[in-house]
Coordinates of N, CA and C in Angstrom, one line a residue:
X1 N 0.8 -1.2 0.0 CA 0.0 0.0 0.0 C 0.9 1.2 0.0
X2 N 0.7 2.1 -1.0 CA 1.4 3.3 -1.0 C 0.6 4.5 -0.6
X3 N -0.7 4.4 -0.7 CA -1.6 5.4 -0.3 C -1.7 5.5 1.2
X4 N -1.9 6.7 1.7 CA -2.0 6.9 3.1 C -3.4 7.2 3.5
X5 N -3.9 6.7 4.6 CA -5.3 6.9 5.0 C -5.7 8.4 5.2
X6 N -4.7 9.2 5.5 CA -5.0 10.6 5.7 C -5.4 11.3 4.4
X7 N -5.1 10.7 3.3 CA -5.4 11.3 2.0 C -6.8 11.0 1.5
X8 N -7.5 10.1 2.2 CA -8.8 9.7 1.8 C -9.8 9.7 3.0
X9 N -11.1 9.6 2.7 CA -12.1 9.3 3.6 C -13.0 8.2 3.1
X10 N -13.7 7.5 3.9 CA -14.6 6.4 3.5 C -15.8 7.0 2.8
X11 N -16.3 6.3 1.8 CA -17.5 6.8 1.1 C -18.7 6.7 2.1
X12 N -19.7 7.6 1.9 CA -20.9 7.6 2.8 C -21.8 6.4 2.4
X13 N -21.8 6.1 1.1 CA -22.7 5.0 0.6 C -21.8 4.1 -0.2
X14 N -21.9 2.8 0.0 CA -21.1 1.9 -0.8 C -19.8 1.6 -0.2
X15 N -19.0 0.9 -1.0 CA -17.6 0.5 -0.6 C -16.6 1.4 -1.4
X16 N -15.6 1.8 -0.7 CA -14.6 2.6 -1.4 C -14.1 3.7 -0.5
X17 N -13.3 4.5 -1.2 CA -12.7 5.7 -0.5 C -12.8 6.9 -1.5
X18 N -12.7 8.1 -0.9 CA -12.8 9.3 -1.7 C -11.6 10.2 -1.3
X19 N -10.9 10.7 -2.3 CA -9.7 11.6 -2.0 C -10.2 12.9 -1.3
X20 N -9.4 13.3 -0.3 CA -9.7 14.6 0.4 C -8.5 15.5 0.3
X21 N -7.4 15.1 -0.3 CA -6.2 16.0 -0.4 C -5.7 15.9 -1.8
X22 N -4.8 16.8 -2.1 CA -4.2 16.7 -3.4 C -3.3 15.4 -3.6
X23 N -2.8 14.9 -2.5 CA -2.0 13.7 -2.6 C -3.0 12.5 -2.9
X24 N -4.1 12.5 -2.4 CA -5.1 11.5 -2.7 C -5.6 11.6 -4.1
X25 N -5.8 12.8 -4.6 CA -6.2 13.0 -6.0 C -5.0 12.5 -7.0
X26 N -3.8 12.9 -6.6 CA -2.7 12.4 -7.4 C -2.5 10.9 -7.4
X27 N -2.7 10.3 -6.3 CA -2.6 8.9 -6.1 C -3.7 8.2 -7.0
X28 N -4.9 8.7 -6.9 CA -6.0 8.2 -7.7 C -5.8 8.3 -9.2
X29 N -5.2 9.5 -9.6 CA -4.9 9.7 -11.0 C -3.8 8.8 -11.5
X30 N -2.8 8.5 -10.6 CA -1.8 7.6 -11.0 C -2.3 6.2 -11.1
X31 N -3.1 5.8 -10.2 CA -3.7 4.4 -10.4 C -4.5 4.3 -11.7
X32 N -5.3 5.4 -12.0 CA -6.1 5.3 -13.2 C -5.3 5.2 -14.4
X33 N -4.2 6.0 -14.5 CA -3.3 6.0 -15.6 C -2.6 4.7 -15.7
X34 N -2.2 4.1 -14.6 CA -1.4 2.9 -14.6 C -2.4 1.7 -15.0
X35 N -3.6 1.8 -14.8 CA -4.6 0.8 -15.2 C -5.1 0.9 -16.6
X36 N -5.4 2.2 -17.0 CA -6.1 2.4 -18.3 C -5.1 2.4 -19.5
X37 N -4.0 3.1 -19.3 CA -3.0 3.2 -20.4 C -2.6 1.9 -21.0
X38 N -2.1 0.9 -20.2 CA -1.7 -0.4 -20.8 C -2.9 -1.1 -21.4
X39 N -4.1 -1.0 -20.7 CA -5.3 -1.6 -21.3 C -5.6 -1.1 -22.7
X40 N -5.5 0.2 -22.8 CA -5.8 0.9 -24.0 C -4.8 0.5 -25.1
X41 N -3.5 0.5 -24.8 CA -2.5 0.1 -25.7 C -2.7 -1.4 -26.2
X42 N -3.0 -2.2 -25.3 CA -3.2 -3.6 -25.6 C -4.4 -3.8 -26.6
X43 N -5.5 -3.0 -26.3 CA -6.7 -3.1 -27.2 C -6.3 -2.6 -28.6
X44 N -5.5 -1.5 -28.6 CA -5.1 -0.9 -29.9 C -4.2 -1.8 -30.7
X45 N -3.5 -2.7 -30.1 CA -2.6 -3.7 -30.7 C -3.4 -5.0 -31.0
X46 N -4.7 -5.0 -30.9 CA -5.6 -6.1 -31.1 C -5.2 -7.3 -30.3
X47 N -5.0 -7.1 -29.0 CA -4.7 -8.2 -28.1 C -5.7 -8.2 -26.9
X48 N -6.9 -8.6 -27.3 CA -8.0 -8.5 -26.3 C -7.8 -9.4 -25.1
X49 N -7.2 -10.6 -25.3 CA -7.0 -11.5 -24.2 C -6.1 -10.9 -23.1
X50 N -5.0 -10.3 -23.7 CA -4.0 -9.7 -22.8 C -4.6 -8.5 -22.1
X51 N -5.4 -7.7 -22.8 CA -6.1 -6.5 -22.3 C -7.0 -7.0 -21.1
X52 N -7.8 -8.0 -21.3 CA -8.7 -8.5 -20.3 C -7.9 -9.0 -19.1
X53 N -6.8 -9.7 -19.3 CA -6.0 -10.1 -18.2 C -5.4 -8.9 -17.4
X54 N -4.9 -7.9 -18.2 CA -4.4 -6.7 -17.5 C -5.5 -6.0 -16.7
X55 N -6.7 -5.9 -17.3 CA -7.7 -5.2 -16.6 C -8.1 -5.9 -15.3
X56 N -8.1 -7.3 -15.4 CA -8.4 -8.1 -14.2 C -7.4 -7.9 -13.1
X57 N -6.1 -7.9 -13.5 CA -5.0 -7.8 -12.5 C -5.0 -6.4 -11.9
X58 N -5.2 -5.4 -12.8 CA -5.2 -4.0 -12.3 C -6.4 -3.7 -11.3
X59 N -7.6 -4.3 -11.6 CA -8.7 -4.1 -10.7 C -8.5 -4.9 -9.4
X60 N -7.9 -6.0 -9.5 CA -7.6 -6.8 -8.3 C -6.6 -6.0 -7.4
X61 N -5.6 -5.5 -8.0 CA -4.6 -4.7 -7.3 C -5.2 -3.4 -6.7
X62 N -6.1 -2.8 -7.4 CA -6.8 -1.6 -6.9 C -7.7 -2.0 -5.7
X63 N -8.4 -3.1 -5.8 CA -9.3 -3.5 -4.7 C -8.5 -3.9 -3.5
X64 N -7.3 -4.5 -3.7 CA -6.5 -4.8 -2.5 C -5.9 -3.6 -1.9
X65 N -5.5 -2.6 -2.7 CA -5.0 -1.3 -2.1 C -6.1 -0.6 -1.4
X66 N -7.3 -0.5 -1.9 CA -8.4 0.2 -1.2 C -8.7 -0.5 0.1
X67 N -8.7 -1.8 0.0 CA -8.9 -2.6 1.3 C -7.9 -2.3 2.3
X68 N -6.6 -2.2 1.9 CA -5.6 -1.9 2.9 C -5.7 -0.5 3.5
X69 N -6.1 0.4 2.6 CA -6.2 1.8 3.1 C -7.4 1.9 4.1
X70 N -8.5 1.2 3.7 CA -9.7 1.3 4.6 C -9.4 0.6 5.9
X71 N -8.6 -0.5 5.9 CA -8.2 -1.2 7.1 C -7.4 -0.3 8.0
X72 N -6.5 0.5 7.4 CA -5.6 1.4 8.1 C -6.4 2.5 8.7
X73 N -7.5 2.9 8.0 CA -8.4 4.0 8.6 C -9.1 3.5 9.8
X74 N -9.5 2.2 9.9 CA -10.2 1.7 11.1 C -9.3 1.4 12.2
X75 N -8.0 1.1 12.0 CA -7.1 0.8 13.0 C -6.8 2.0 13.9
X76 N -7.0 1.9 15.2 CA -6.7 3.1 16.0 C -5.2 3.4 16.0
X77 N -4.9 4.7 16.2 CA -3.5 5.1 16.2 C -2.8 4.6 17.5
X78 N -1.6 4.3 17.4 CA -0.8 3.8 18.5 C -0.7 5.0 19.5
X79 N -1.1 4.8 20.7 CA -1.0 5.8 21.7 C 0.2 5.5 22.6
X80 N 1.2 6.4 22.8 CA 2.3 6.0 23.6 C 1.9 6.0 25.1
X81 N 2.5 5.1 25.9 CA 2.1 5.0 27.3 C 2.4 6.3 28.0
X82 N 1.6 6.7 29.0 CA 1.9 7.9 29.7 C 3.3 7.8 30.4
X83 N 3.9 9.0 30.5 CA 5.2 9.0 31.1 C 5.0 9.0 32.6
X84 N 5.9 8.2 33.3 CA 5.7 8.1 34.8 C 6.4 9.4 35.4
X85 N 5.8 9.9 36.4 CA 6.4 11.1 37.0 C 6.9 10.6 38.4
X86 N 8.0 11.2 38.8 CA 8.5 10.9 40.2 C 8.2 12.1 41.0
X87 N 8.0 11.9 42.3 CA 7.8 13.1 43.2 C 9.1 13.9 43.2
X88 N 9.0 15.2 43.5 CA 10.1 16.1 43.5 C 11.2 15.7 44.5
X89 N 10.8 15.0 45.6 CA 11.9 14.6 46.5 C 12.8 13.6 45.9
X90 N 12.2 12.6 45.1 CA 13.0 11.6 44.5 C 14.0 12.3 43.5
X91 N 13.5 13.3 42.8 CA 14.3 13.9 41.8 C 15.5 14.6 42.5
X92 N 15.3 15.3 43.6 CA 16.3 16.0 44.3 C 17.3 15.0 44.9
X93 N 16.8 13.9 45.4 CA 17.7 12.8 46.0 C 18.6 12.2 44.9
X94 N 18.0 12.0 43.7 CA 18.9 11.4 42.6 C 19.9 12.5 42.1
X95 N 19.5 13.7 42.1 CA 20.4 14.7 41.5 C 21.5 15.0 42.5
X96 N 21.3 15.0 43.8 CA 22.3 15.4 44.7 C 23.1 14.1 45.3
X97 N 22.5 13.0 45.1 CA 23.2 11.8 45.6 C 22.9 11.5 47.1
X98 N 22.0 12.4 47.7 CA 21.7 12.2 49.1 C 20.7 11.0 49.2
X99 N 21.0 10.2 50.2 CA 20.1 9.1 50.5 C 20.4 7.9 49.7
X100 N 21.4 7.9 48.9 CA 21.8 6.7 48.1 C 22.8 5.9 48.9
X101 N 22.8 4.6 48.8 CA 23.8 3.8 49.5 C 25.1 3.9 48.8
X102 N 26.2 3.8 49.7 CA 27.5 3.9 49.1 C 27.9 2.5 48.5
X103 N 28.8 2.5 47.5 CA 29.2 1.2 47.0 C 29.9 0.4 48.0
X104 N 29.9 -0.9 47.9 CA 30.7 -1.8 48.8 C 32.2 -1.4 48.8
X105 N 32.8 -1.6 49.9 CA 34.3 -1.3 50.0 C 35.1 -2.2 49.1
X106 N 34.6 -3.4 48.8 CA 35.4 -4.3 47.9 C 35.6 -3.7 46.5
X107 N 34.8 -2.8 46.1 CA 35.0 -2.2 44.8 C 36.2 -1.3 44.8
X108 N 36.6 -0.8 45.9 CA 37.7 0.1 46.0 C 39.0 -0.6 46.2
X109 N 39.0 -1.9 46.6 CA 40.2 -2.6 46.9 C 41.1 -2.8 45.7
X110 N 40.5 -2.9 44.5 CA 41.3 -3.1 43.3 C 42.0 -1.9 42.9
X111 N 41.6 -0.7 43.3 CA 42.3 0.5 42.9 C 43.4 0.9 43.9
X112 N 43.5 0.3 45.1 CA 44.5 0.7 46.1 C 45.8 -0.1 45.9

């Protein structure tokens, strides 16, 4: 899926999505050109079977993409967990080192 849910809104009636931003309109135009232009060229070259196969694959790809965008629209946005706050006394104690235990004496034996 290359289209973003922010570019579209769900249709009021029926299945599908409607562009609401210039990116959505550009995306829709790109999909239309990518589906219609090869189909038209294949028809002009008198290759109706290939044109039908192309149209089927293009519509299947479009349906899949619309389904993915609609699914992303329904999915709730990830909400980060609330930050935990410490009381002011804990912050002062951590900043000044007051109230913290001293390291064991054996840590200092290696340095003497």
